[in-house]
Short mmCIF file of C-alpha atoms and ligand atoms in Angstrom, two decimals:
data_model
loop_
_atom_site.label_atom_id
_atom_site.label_comp_id
_atom_site.label_asym_id
_atom_site.label_seq_id
_atom_site.Cartn_x
_atom_site.Cartn_y
_atom_site.Cartn_z
CA MET A 1 0.00 0.00 0.00
CA GLU A 2 1.55 3.27 -1.09
CA LEU A 3 0.81 6.73 0.22
CA LEU A 4 1.14 9.33 -2.52
CA ARG A 5 1.24 12.96 -1.40
CA SER A 6 2.11 14.71 -4.63
CA ARG A 7 1.18 14.69 -8.30
CA ALA A 8 4.73 13.58 -9.09
CA GLU A 9 4.44 10.57 -6.76
CA LEU A 10 1.10 9.74 -8.29
CA GLU A 11 2.56 9.85 -11.81
CA ALA A 12 5.53 7.70 -10.78
CA TRP A 13 3.18 5.13 -9.21
CA ARG A 14 1.02 5.08 -12.34
CA ARG A 15 4.08 4.28 -14.44
CA SER A 16 5.45 1.61 -12.13
CA ARG A 17 2.27 -0.32 -11.51
CA ALA A 18 1.65 -3.61 -13.28
CA GLY A 19 -0.66 -3.55 -16.32
CA GLY A 20 -4.37 -4.16 -15.98
CA PRO A 21 -7.15 -1.66 -15.52
CA LEU A 22 -6.80 1.20 -13.05
CA HIS A 23 -9.85 1.67 -10.82
CA PHE A 24 -10.35 4.89 -8.90
CA VAL A 25 -12.35 5.59 -5.72
CA PRO A 26 -12.39 9.32 -4.85
CA THR A 27 -13.33 10.19 -1.25
CA MET A 28 -13.03 12.94 1.33
CA GLY A 29 -11.56 10.50 3.85
CA ALA A 30 -12.73 9.48 7.32
CA LEU A 31 -13.13 6.15 5.59
CA HIS A 32 -15.76 3.71 6.80
CA PRO A 33 -17.12 0.37 5.57
CA GLY A 34 -19.23 2.22 2.97
CA HIS A 35 -16.06 3.49 1.30
CA GLN A 36 -14.51 0.05 1.73
CA SER A 37 -17.38 -1.52 -0.17
CA LEU A 38 -16.48 0.73 -3.12
CA VAL A 39 -12.88 -0.48 -2.91
CA HIS A 40 -14.10 -4.09 -2.83
CA ALA A 41 -16.21 -3.49 -5.92
CA ALA A 42 -13.23 -1.82 -7.61
CA SER A 43 -10.96 -4.77 -6.83
CA SER A 44 -13.39 -7.52 -7.82
CA ASP A 45 -11.50 -7.81 -11.10
CA ALA A 46 -8.23 -9.42 -9.95
CA ALA A 47 -6.19 -7.82 -12.73
CA SER A 48 -7.09 -4.28 -11.70
CA SER A 49 -5.26 -1.98 -9.34
CA VAL A 50 -7.22 0.31 -7.07
CA LEU A 51 -6.33 3.85 -6.13
CA VAL A 52 -8.27 5.67 -3.42
CA SER A 53 -7.99 9.43 -3.07
CA VAL A 54 -8.57 11.34 0.15
CA PHE A 55 -9.11 15.04 -0.36
CA VAL A 56 -11.36 17.37 1.60
CA ASN A 57 -12.22 19.69 -1.26
CA PRO A 58 -12.73 23.29 -0.13
CA LEU A 59 -14.57 24.15 -3.36
CA GLN A 60 -17.59 22.07 -2.46
CA PHE A 61 -18.22 23.55 1.01
CA GLY A 62 -20.34 26.65 1.53
CA PRO A 63 -19.15 29.45 3.88
CA GLN A 64 -21.33 28.19 6.75
CA GLU A 65 -20.50 24.54 6.21
CA ASP A 66 -18.23 22.09 7.98
CA PHE A 67 -15.02 22.34 5.91
CA GLU A 68 -12.83 23.22 8.89
CA ARG A 69 -14.13 20.51 11.19
CA TYR A 70 -14.60 17.78 8.56
CA PRO A 71 -12.87 14.71 10.09
CA ARG A 72 -9.29 14.21 8.89
CA CYS A 73 -7.55 11.00 9.94
CA LEU A 74 -5.06 9.93 7.30
CA ASP A 75 -3.40 7.13 9.29
CA ALA A 76 -6.68 5.38 9.94
CA ASP A 77 -7.66 5.94 6.29
CA LEU A 78 -4.46 4.26 5.10
CA THR A 79 -5.21 1.16 7.17
CA CYS A 80 -8.83 1.13 6.12
CA ALA A 81 -8.05 1.45 2.38
CA ALA A 82 -5.30 -1.19 2.59
CA GLN A 83 -7.60 -3.62 4.41
CA ALA A 84 -10.22 -3.21 1.72
CA GLY A 85 -7.68 -4.08 -0.99
CA ALA A 86 -6.49 -0.73 -2.40
CA GLN A 87 -2.94 -0.55 -3.76
CA ALA A 88 -2.39 3.16 -3.30
CA LEU A 89 -3.84 6.18 -1.55
CA PHE A 90 -3.48 9.63 -3.08
CA ALA A 91 -3.82 12.33 -0.42
CA PRO A 92 -2.68 15.67 -1.84
CA SER A 93 -2.83 18.96 0.05
CA VAL A 94 -5.01 21.77 -1.27
CA ALA A 95 -1.87 23.55 -2.55
CA GLU A 96 -0.76 20.40 -4.34
CA LEU A 97 -4.07 19.90 -6.11
CA TYR A 98 -4.70 23.59 -6.85
CA PRO A 99 -1.12 24.89 -7.23
CA GLU A 100 -2.11 28.23 -8.76
CA GLY A 101 -4.67 28.85 -6.03
CA GLU A 102 -8.42 28.60 -6.12
CA GLN A 103 -8.78 31.95 -7.92
CA GLU A 104 -6.79 30.74 -10.91
CA LEU A 105 -8.54 27.43 -11.21
CA THR A 106 -10.53 26.43 -14.29
CA ARG A 107 -13.94 25.46 -12.97
CA LEU A 108 -16.73 23.28 -14.21
CA MET A 109 -20.43 23.92 -13.93
CA PRO A 110 -22.80 20.95 -14.31
CA ALA A 111 -26.13 21.46 -16.07
CA GLU A 112 -28.47 23.82 -14.25
CA SER A 113 -31.36 21.33 -14.52
CA LEU A 114 -29.42 18.80 -12.42
CA GLN A 115 -28.46 21.39 -9.81
CA GLN A 116 -31.69 23.21 -9.10
CA VAL A 117 -33.21 20.40 -7.04
CA LEU A 118 -32.31 18.43 -3.90
CA CYS A 119 -28.90 19.29 -2.44
CA GLY A 120 -27.94 21.45 -5.42
CA ARG A 121 -30.63 23.97 -4.55
CA ARG A 122 -29.73 24.07 -0.84
CA ARG A 123 -25.98 24.09 -1.32
CA PRO A 124 -25.28 26.63 -4.09
CA GLY A 125 -21.97 25.95 -5.81
CA HIS A 126 -21.55 22.56 -4.16
CA PHE A 127 -21.77 20.50 -7.34
CA ASN A 128 -19.60 22.97 -9.27
CA GLY A 129 -16.95 22.22 -6.66
CA VAL A 130 -17.53 18.46 -6.88
CA ALA A 131 -17.39 18.48 -10.70
CA THR A 132 -14.25 20.63 -10.71
CA VAL A 133 -12.31 18.44 -8.29
CA VAL A 134 -13.41 15.16 -9.85
CA ALA A 135 -12.48 16.35 -13.35
CA ARG A 136 -9.09 17.46 -11.99
CA LEU A 137 -8.55 14.11 -10.25
CA LEU A 138 -9.63 12.18 -13.35
CA GLY A 139 -7.10 14.13 -15.39
CA LEU A 140 -4.31 13.25 -12.98
CA VAL A 141 -5.24 9.64 -12.23
CA ARG A 142 -6.53 8.77 -15.75
CA PRO A 143 -8.36 5.66 -14.50
CA ASP A 144 -10.28 3.13 -16.58
CA ALA A 145 -13.19 3.12 -14.14
CA LEU A 146 -14.51 5.51 -11.51
CA PHE A 147 -16.37 3.99 -8.54
CA LEU A 148 -19.01 6.14 -6.89
CA GLY A 149 -21.65 5.50 -4.26
CA GLU A 150 -25.35 5.53 -5.02
CA LYS A 151 -25.60 7.01 -1.52
CA ASP A 152 -24.90 10.42 -3.08
CA TRP A 153 -27.35 9.90 -5.92
CA GLN A 154 -27.42 13.47 -7.25
CA GLN A 155 -23.62 13.51 -7.28
CA LEU A 156 -23.57 10.21 -9.18
CA VAL A 157 -26.02 11.51 -11.80
CA ILE A 158 -24.04 14.75 -12.20
CA LEU A 159 -20.70 12.98 -12.52
CA ARG A 160 -22.08 10.47 -15.02
CA ARG A 161 -23.26 13.41 -17.10
CA LEU A 162 -19.91 15.16 -16.70
CA VAL A 163 -18.08 12.11 -18.04
CA GLU A 164 -20.54 11.83 -20.92
CA ASP A 165 -20.56 15.53 -21.82
CA LEU A 166 -16.79 15.86 -21.73
CA GLY A 167 -16.36 12.52 -23.53
CA LEU A 168 -13.96 11.29 -20.86
CA PRO A 169 -12.70 7.76 -21.50
CA VAL A 170 -13.72 6.39 -18.10
CA GLN A 171 -16.45 3.99 -17.10
CA VAL A 172 -18.61 5.16 -14.18
CA VAL A 173 -19.69 2.40 -11.81
CA GLY A 174 -22.38 3.08 -9.21
CA CYS A 175 -22.18 1.02 -6.01
CA PRO A 176 -24.89 0.16 -3.46
CA THR A 177 -25.32 2.10 -0.22
CA LEU A 178 -23.94 0.43 2.87
CA ARG A 179 -26.02 0.84 5.99
CA GLU A 180 -25.69 0.27 9.71
CA PRO A 181 -27.76 -2.63 11.07
CA ASP A 182 -30.51 -0.16 12.07
CA GLY A 183 -30.71 1.22 8.54
CA LEU A 184 -28.75 4.47 8.86
CA ALA A 185 -26.61 5.00 5.76
CA MET A 186 -22.94 5.01 6.69
CA SER A 187 -21.44 8.46 6.40
CA SER A 188 -18.36 10.28 7.63
CA ARG A 189 -20.73 12.88 9.07
CA ASN A 190 -22.32 10.29 11.38
CA ARG A 191 -19.25 10.84 13.56
CA TYR A 192 -20.59 14.21 14.65
CA LEU A 193 -23.72 12.61 16.15
CA SER A 194 -24.23 12.30 19.90
CA SER A 195 -25.59 8.93 21.02
CA GLU A 196 -29.04 10.49 21.38
CA GLY A 197 -28.73 12.10 17.94
CA ARG A 198 -27.59 8.81 16.51
CA GLN A 199 -30.83 7.22 17.79
CA ARG A 200 -32.96 9.98 16.31
CA ALA A 201 -31.18 9.72 12.95
CA THR A 202 -32.61 6.26 12.32
CA ALA A 203 -36.02 7.89 11.68
CA LEU A 204 -34.67 9.07 8.31
CA PRO A 205 -34.15 5.64 6.67
CA LEU A 206 -37.10 4.19 8.55
CA HIS A 207 -39.70 6.65 7.24
CA LEU A 208 -38.20 6.64 3.75
CA ARG A 209 -38.51 2.85 3.64
CA GLN A 210 -42.06 2.93 4.95
CA ALA A 211 -43.02 5.44 2.23
CA ALA A 212 -41.49 3.15 -0.42
CA ASP A 213 -43.26 0.06 0.95
CA ALA A 214 -46.58 1.86 0.83
CA CYS A 215 -46.17 2.49 -2.91
CA LEU A 216 -45.70 -1.11 -3.99
CA GLN A 217 -48.57 -2.49 -6.04
CA ARG A 218 -50.39 0.84 -5.90
CA ARG A 219 -51.34 3.04 -8.81
CA GLU A 220 -52.18 6.75 -8.80
CA ILE A 221 -49.96 8.04 -6.07
CA ASN A 222 -49.79 11.78 -5.55
CA LEU A 223 -46.23 12.55 -4.65
CA GLY A 224 -46.80 16.06 -3.26
CA PRO A 225 -48.83 14.86 -0.24
CA LEU A 226 -46.52 11.88 0.16
CA CYS A 227 -43.51 14.22 0.52
CA GLN A 228 -45.40 16.46 2.95
CA ASP A 229 -46.40 13.48 5.10
CA LEU A 230 -42.84 12.23 5.15
CA ALA A 231 -41.54 15.68 6.14
CA SER A 232 -43.99 15.83 9.07
CA GLN A 233 -43.00 12.35 10.22
CA LEU A 234 -39.34 13.36 10.19
CA GLU A 235 -40.05 16.57 12.09
CA GLN A 236 -42.08 14.61 14.64
CA ALA A 237 -39.10 12.32 15.11
CA GLY A 238 -37.04 15.36 16.10
CA LEU A 239 -35.21 15.99 12.83
CA VAL A 240 -35.03 19.39 11.14
CA VAL A 241 -36.06 18.88 7.54
CA ASP A 242 -34.06 20.60 4.84
CA TYR A 243 -36.02 19.05 1.98
CA VAL A 244 -38.09 16.04 0.97
CA GLU A 245 -38.44 15.74 -2.81
CA ALA A 246 -39.59 13.22 -5.38
CA VAL A 247 -37.80 13.40 -8.73
CA CYS A 248 -37.05 11.37 -11.84
CA PRO A 249 -33.86 9.43 -11.00
CA GLN A 250 -32.12 10.33 -14.30
CA SER A 251 -33.23 13.84 -15.19
CA LEU A 252 -33.76 14.80 -11.53
CA GLN A 253 -36.85 16.72 -12.61
CA PRO A 254 -39.65 16.91 -10.01
CA ARG A 255 -42.43 14.33 -10.26
CA ARG A 256 -46.00 14.85 -9.10
CA GLN A 257 -47.28 11.35 -9.79
CA LEU A 258 -45.68 7.98 -9.38
CA THR A 259 -44.98 7.29 -13.05
CA GLY A 260 -42.16 4.80 -13.13
CA LEU A 261 -39.18 4.49 -10.86
CA THR A 262 -38.94 7.66 -8.73
CA LEU A 263 -36.25 8.94 -6.40
CA LEU A 264 -37.58 10.04 -3.01
CA ALA A 265 -34.78 11.95 -1.34
CA ALA A 266 -34.50 13.82 1.93
CA ALA A 267 -31.95 15.91 3.79
CA VAL A 268 -32.28 16.64 7.49
CA HIS A 269 -30.30 18.29 10.22
CA CYS A 270 -29.75 16.15 13.25
CA GLY A 271 -27.80 18.16 15.80
CA PRO A 272 -24.55 19.22 14.11
CA SER A 273 -24.89 16.78 11.19
CA ARG A 274 -26.65 17.27 7.90
CA LEU A 275 -27.74 13.81 6.77
CA ILE A 276 -29.01 12.81 3.36
CA ASP A 277 -30.73 9.62 2.32
CA HIS A 278 -33.12 8.39 -0.32
CA THR A 279 -35.17 5.49 -1.49
CA PHE A 280 -36.74 4.52 -4.78
CA LEU A 281 -40.49 4.44 -5.20
CA MET A 282 -42.01 2.02 -7.64
CA SER A 283 -45.39 0.45 -8.10
CA ARG A 284 -43.82 -2.67 -9.62
CA ALA A 285 -40.37 -4.22 -9.98
CA PRO A 286 -38.30 -3.07 -12.98
CA ILE A 287 -38.87 -4.22 -16.54
CA VAL A 288 -36.28 -4.34 -19.30
CA ALA A 289 -37.36 -4.48 -22.94
CA ILE A 290 -34.90 -5.85 -25.48
CA ASP A 291 -36.00 -5.53 -29.09
CA GLY A 292 -34.20 -5.94 -32.33
CA PRO A 293 -34.08 -7.89 -35.57
CA ALA A 294 -33.77 -11.64 -35.81
CA GLY A 295 -30.32 -13.08 -35.28
CA ALA A 296 -28.81 -10.17 -33.35
CA GLY A 297 -28.07 -12.51 -30.44
CA LYS A 298 -30.99 -11.32 -28.36
CA SER A 299 -31.93 -14.63 -26.75
CA THR A 300 -28.42 -15.62 -25.70
CA VAL A 301 -27.66 -12.20 -24.31
CA THR A 302 -31.05 -11.73 -22.66
CA ARG A 303 -30.95 -15.13 -20.97
CA ALA A 304 -27.55 -14.40 -19.42
CA PHE A 305 -28.51 -10.83 -18.53
CA ALA A 306 -31.67 -12.07 -16.80
CA GLU A 307 -29.68 -14.60 -14.80
CA ARG A 308 -27.07 -12.03 -13.78
CA LEU A 309 -29.71 -9.61 -12.46
CA ALA A 310 -32.13 -12.23 -11.14
CA LEU A 311 -34.85 -11.05 -13.52
CA ILE A 312 -37.39 -13.42 -15.05
CA TYR A 313 -36.62 -14.03 -18.70
CA LEU A 314 -39.63 -13.62 -20.93
CA ASP A 315 -38.74 -15.01 -24.35
CA THR A 316 -41.62 -13.64 -26.42
CA GLY A 317 -40.05 -14.95 -29.64
CA ALA A 318 -40.48 -18.46 -28.23
CA MET A 319 -44.16 -17.68 -27.69
CA TYR A 320 -44.62 -16.72 -31.36
CA ARG A 321 -42.66 -19.79 -32.39
CA ALA A 322 -44.86 -21.98 -30.20
CA VAL A 323 -48.01 -20.61 -31.88
CA THR A 324 -46.35 -21.19 -35.28
CA TRP A 325 -45.61 -24.78 -34.30
CA LEU A 326 -49.26 -25.21 -33.26
CA VAL A 327 -50.47 -23.74 -36.55
CA GLN A 328 -48.27 -26.12 -38.51
CA HIS A 329 -49.34 -29.13 -36.44
CA SER A 330 -52.99 -28.28 -36.74
CA GLY A 331 -52.76 -28.40 -40.50
CA VAL A 332 -54.24 -24.94 -41.02
CA ASP A 333 -52.95 -22.38 -43.50
CA ALA A 334 -50.52 -20.13 -41.64
CA ARG A 335 -51.24 -17.24 -44.00
CA GLU A 336 -54.96 -17.18 -43.21
CA ALA A 337 -55.80 -15.24 -40.06
CA ALA A 338 -59.32 -16.68 -40.08
CA GLN A 339 -57.87 -20.20 -39.78
CA VAL A 340 -55.29 -19.23 -37.16
CA ALA A 341 -57.65 -17.28 -34.86
CA PRO A 342 -59.64 -20.28 -33.51
CA LEU A 343 -56.40 -21.88 -32.29
CA LEU A 344 -55.89 -18.92 -29.96
CA GLU A 345 -59.17 -19.31 -28.13
CA ASN A 346 -58.12 -22.03 -25.75
CA LEU A 347 -54.40 -21.54 -26.13
CA ASP A 348 -52.43 -22.88 -23.18
CA LEU A 349 -48.94 -21.50 -23.68
CA GLN A 350 -46.50 -21.92 -20.80
CA LEU A 351 -42.93 -20.75 -20.28
CA SER A 352 -41.20 -22.43 -17.37
CA THR A 353 -37.70 -22.64 -16.05
CA ALA A 354 -36.29 -26.14 -15.68
CA ALA A 355 -33.69 -27.12 -13.08
CA GLY A 356 -30.37 -25.66 -14.24
CA GLY A 357 -32.03 -22.50 -15.52
CA SER A 358 -32.98 -23.60 -19.03
CA GLN A 359 -36.34 -22.43 -20.29
CA ARG A 360 -39.01 -24.92 -21.42
CA VAL A 361 -41.87 -24.01 -23.70
CA SER A 362 -45.09 -25.95 -23.88
CA VAL A 363 -48.19 -25.40 -25.93
CA ASN A 364 -51.45 -27.17 -25.13
CA GLY A 365 -49.53 -29.67 -23.03
CA HIS A 366 -46.81 -30.49 -25.62
CA ASP A 367 -43.22 -29.70 -24.76
CA VAL A 368 -42.07 -27.85 -27.90
CA THR A 369 -38.81 -26.42 -26.55
CA GLU A 370 -36.65 -28.00 -29.27
CA ALA A 371 -39.26 -28.25 -32.01
CA ILE A 372 -39.81 -24.48 -32.16
CA ARG A 373 -36.17 -23.97 -33.20
CA SER A 374 -36.53 -25.98 -36.42
CA PRO A 375 -35.99 -24.29 -39.80
CA GLU A 376 -39.68 -24.95 -40.66
CA VAL A 377 -40.87 -22.93 -37.71
CA THR A 378 -38.23 -20.26 -38.36
CA ALA A 379 -39.42 -19.96 -41.94
CA GLN A 380 -43.03 -19.23 -40.99
CA VAL A 381 -42.88 -17.41 -37.67
CA SER A 382 -42.97 -13.93 -39.25
CA VAL A 383 -46.09 -14.80 -41.24
CA VAL A 384 -47.89 -16.09 -38.14
CA ALA A 385 -46.69 -13.21 -35.97
CA ALA A 386 -47.98 -10.70 -38.51
CA HIS A 387 -51.62 -11.64 -37.80
CA GLY A 388 -53.29 -9.08 -35.55
CA CYS A 389 -55.14 -11.78 -33.63
CA VAL A 390 -51.88 -13.55 -32.74
CA ARG A 391 -50.19 -10.37 -31.58
CA GLU A 392 -53.18 -9.28 -29.53
CA ALA A 393 -53.47 -12.63 -27.77
CA LEU A 394 -49.76 -12.85 -27.00
CA THR A 395 -49.36 -9.19 -26.05
CA ARG A 396 -52.18 -9.62 -23.55
CA GLN A 397 -50.55 -12.71 -22.08
CA GLN A 398 -47.16 -10.96 -21.90
CA GLN A 399 -48.59 -7.91 -20.16
CA ALA A 400 -50.31 -10.14 -17.62
CA MET A 401 -46.97 -11.91 -17.02
CA GLY A 402 -45.33 -8.49 -16.50
CA GLN A 403 -47.80 -7.01 -14.07
CA ARG A 404 -45.49 -7.37 -11.11
CA GLY A 405 -42.39 -6.58 -13.16
CA GLY A 406 -39.01 -8.06 -12.29
CA LEU A 407 -38.50 -9.33 -15.81
CA VAL A 408 -36.64 -8.84 -19.02
CA ALA A 409 -38.65 -9.43 -22.15
CA GLU A 410 -37.14 -9.90 -25.53
CA GLY A 411 -38.82 -9.58 -28.91
CA ARG A 412 -39.72 -7.12 -31.65
CA ASP A 413 -42.27 -4.79 -30.09
CA ILE A 414 -41.64 -5.05 -26.37
CA GLY A 415 -40.54 -1.45 -25.87
CA THR A 416 -43.13 -0.03 -28.26
CA ALA A 417 -46.26 -2.13 -27.65
CA VAL A 418 -45.95 -4.63 -24.80
CA PHE A 419 -44.10 -2.68 -22.09
CA PRO A 420 -43.92 0.95 -23.26
CA ASP A 421 -43.17 1.94 -19.65
CA ALA A 422 -40.13 -0.35 -19.27
CA GLU A 423 -37.33 1.21 -17.22
CA LEU A 424 -34.73 0.26 -19.82
CA LYS A 425 -35.29 -0.26 -23.52
CA ILE A 426 -32.57 -1.72 -25.66
CA PHE A 427 -32.54 -2.09 -29.41
CA LEU A 428 -30.02 -4.86 -29.97
CA THR A 429 -28.88 -5.16 -33.53
CA ALA A 430 -26.06 -6.27 -35.83
CA THR A 431 -25.40 -5.96 -39.57
CA VAL A 432 -27.07 -8.48 -41.90
CA SER A 433 -23.75 -10.15 -42.74
CA GLU A 434 -22.83 -10.54 -39.07
CA ARG A 435 -26.23 -12.05 -38.30
CA ALA A 436 -25.96 -14.44 -41.26
CA ARG A 437 -22.57 -15.59 -40.01
CA ARG A 438 -24.00 -16.23 -36.53
CA ARG A 439 -27.06 -18.03 -37.95
CA ALA A 440 -24.80 -20.36 -39.96
CA LEU A 441 -22.82 -21.22 -36.85
CA ASP A 442 -25.98 -21.83 -34.86
CA LEU A 443 -27.51 -24.09 -37.52
CA ALA A 444 -24.29 -26.10 -37.79
CA GLN A 445 -24.17 -26.53 -33.99
CA ARG A 446 -27.75 -27.75 -33.94
CA GLY A 447 -27.00 -30.27 -36.69
CA PHE A 448 -29.10 -28.61 -39.38
CA GLU A 449 -27.96 -28.13 -42.95
CA VAL A 450 -26.23 -24.76 -43.47
CA PRO A 451 -27.36 -22.83 -46.56
CA GLU A 452 -25.04 -20.64 -48.66
CA MET A 453 -24.10 -17.36 -46.94
CA ALA A 454 -25.72 -15.32 -49.71
CA ASP A 455 -28.99 -17.22 -49.21
CA LEU A 456 -28.83 -16.76 -45.46
CA GLU A 457 -28.24 -13.04 -45.88
CA ALA A 458 -31.18 -12.81 -48.28
CA GLN A 459 -33.41 -14.69 -45.82
CA ILE A 460 -32.42 -12.38 -42.99
CA ALA A 461 -32.96 -9.26 -45.08
CA GLU A 462 -36.36 -10.61 -46.14
CA ARG A 463 -37.32 -11.31 -42.53
CA ASP A 464 -36.22 -7.82 -41.48
CA HIS A 465 -38.40 -6.44 -44.23
CA LEU A 466 -41.43 -8.51 -43.18
CA ASP A 467 -40.97 -7.67 -39.51
CA SER A 468 -40.60 -3.96 -40.07
CA THR A 469 -43.35 -3.50 -42.67
CA ARG A 470 -46.14 -5.58 -41.17
CA GLU A 471 -49.21 -3.62 -40.20
CA VAL A 472 -49.54 -4.68 -36.60
CA ALA A 473 -46.71 -3.65 -34.28
CA PRO A 474 -43.89 -3.54 -36.83
CA LEU A 475 -40.31 -3.86 -35.67
CA THR A 476 -39.33 -0.28 -34.90
CA GLN A 477 -36.93 1.16 -32.43
CA ALA A 478 -38.75 2.85 -29.54
CA GLU A 479 -37.86 6.54 -29.33
CA ASP A 480 -36.35 6.10 -25.91
CA ALA A 481 -34.53 2.84 -26.71
CA ILE A 482 -30.76 2.67 -26.70
CA GLU A 483 -29.23 1.08 -29.76
CA VAL A 484 -26.54 -1.49 -29.07
CA ILE A 485 -24.74 -2.74 -32.20
CA THR A 486 -23.15 -6.07 -31.43
CA ASP A 487 -20.83 -6.55 -34.45
CA GLY A 488 -17.41 -7.52 -33.22
CA LEU A 489 -18.48 -7.69 -29.57
CA SER A 490 -18.26 -10.86 -27.50
CA ILE A 491 -21.40 -12.04 -25.73
CA GLU A 492 -19.81 -11.12 -22.39
CA ALA A 493 -19.03 -7.61 -23.62
CA VAL A 494 -22.64 -7.09 -24.71
CA ILE A 495 -23.97 -8.38 -21.38
CA GLU A 496 -21.60 -6.10 -19.50
CA GLN A 497 -22.80 -3.14 -21.53
CA LEU A 498 -26.44 -4.01 -20.78
CA VAL A 499 -25.76 -4.39 -17.06
CA GLN A 500 -24.18 -0.95 -17.03
CA LEU A 501 -27.08 0.60 -18.89
CA PHE A 502 -29.46 -1.08 -16.46
CA ARG A 503 -27.54 0.26 -13.48
CA GLN A 504 -27.71 3.81 -14.84
CA ARG A 505 -31.49 3.55 -14.65
CA VAL A 506 -32.16 1.06 -11.89
CA PRO A 507 -29.91 1.46 -8.85
CA HIS A 508 -28.92 -1.35 -6.53
CA ASP A 509 -31.27 0.11 -3.93
CA ALA A 510 -34.22 -0.48 -6.23
CA TRP A 511 -33.13 -3.87 -7.57
CA PRO A 512 -30.11 -5.46 -5.90
CA GLY A 513 -27.80 -7.96 -7.53
CA GLY A 514 -25.69 -8.16 -10.66
P1 AMP B 1 -17.30 10.95 0.61
O1 AMP B 1 -16.04 10.60 1.28
O2 AMP B 1 -18.46 11.16 1.52
O3 AMP B 1 -17.14 12.03 -0.40
O4 AMP B 1 -17.70 9.64 -0.23
C1 AMP B 1 -16.80 9.08 -1.16
C2 AMP B 1 -17.52 8.05 -1.98
O5 AMP B 1 -18.02 7.03 -1.13
C3 AMP B 1 -18.73 8.62 -2.73
O6 AMP B 1 -18.79 8.03 -4.01
C4 AMP B 1 -19.87 8.21 -1.85
O7 AMP B 1 -21.08 8.12 -2.56
C5 AMP B 1 -19.41 6.87 -1.33
N1 AMP B 1 -20.08 6.51 -0.09
C6 AMP B 1 -20.21 7.29 1.00
N2 AMP B 1 -20.93 6.66 1.95
C7 AMP B 1 -21.28 5.46 1.43
C8 AMP B 1 -22.05 4.34 1.91
N3 AMP B 1 -22.61 4.34 3.10
N4 AMP B 1 -22.19 3.26 1.10
C9 AMP B 1 -21.62 3.26 -0.12
N5 AMP B 1 -20.91 4.27 -0.63
C10 AMP B 1 -20.73 5.36 0.13
#
């Protein structure tokens, strides 16, 4: 474990360290297990080295705030960071980090819209100071990944945007909030609390959690009264409320109604400490919609993604295939909606997960898991899926399956028609030639005959055309979907990208795991 006090020492350490990614955990010191959990997350990849910084940044404290008395305990911090697995600790003085003085410093100013709510509104200039120091540190450390706590949610959102807007080549990883056994979020400022104050402080997480629990499975929640009620409860518990606000977790814009995942955040004064905490309100568990053309690798990626985040995997393509299989086995003409419709009346279509995690598909009591992958079914599935009656029946069934959320659904119109309110919408795609190459590999592995590449490409292009021009729910990218082009990416790389996108929208606090 190395202690680096100057920029020169930092640069020398950067050069001497073994290869592998450099992971960075910026802090203001007075390290506690919450900070340590960030270091653990940063060192979960064995090849990486982890640098922690300790710097009490004067730029982010207001004139009446606790800059002077903020706890400083470098020796204990060194031990704490080393125990958690950090390789180095960068602890510059103010003069070392701002050698020309604060007056001469180039400063950053995050978007006004992200600053005019929550702590930004009550602490003018605070996030300018945070953005300025973090940008400065990123320039000096030049890490591959930056680890930040979800505990300071507004800070996390602002720094993600900073990295995006400045095009900085660093991945931002949000980490879950560590709490004391009684629920109080760990914070360096908890040290200021008297034992009586410490008791009182537990009302903050308690009432936040109760407000969140009350929202589950409810529709039509007015957030204004909910915030007022919460503020009164906190005041009654002896805390001085600075704010209680409900906002969109990404844009941080105020919300009046519970429409989708919502951040409920509060700041209170408890004796000498200003404490912040938050929870996420949701009426159902999160939903992820993954759409895209055939052969883009959706099923493989979605299955693994679902497993990683403990979401239920809803393979809607398998449902359309199962109906296609039924149509073919009933001897009716797949092109005739009037012949297909009666089959849907008593349709018993089940998706289940077998031991070992593999998904089984059954239709009217027949296990069709393998049969629906045959070239015959593949050849006709678009025709069957294009019938309005088929889409309506399956969309209804899918929406019923998604009522409680907690799932990832994959298909062609999930983000547009089935779950338009999904928390994350992905449009997963790849070029026609890449998809043809993958289809050939897949067919060969399954023991089917492999057509010429040109024919495969033509088939895929034809299917794209059918899927995107059909009248009912054509394959289109939802306006708010994120396009992920998978050419040249390994399956693991795609999954990793999806997990990151998920985490930008759905924090650990709202859906743990992954
Ligand atoms: P600070 O030293 O308070 O500036 O925090 C440094 C980093 O640690 C920030 O990214 C915080 O969000 C994070 N952090 C602080 N407290 C906790 C906690 N209880 N659990 C997880 N992360 C935390």
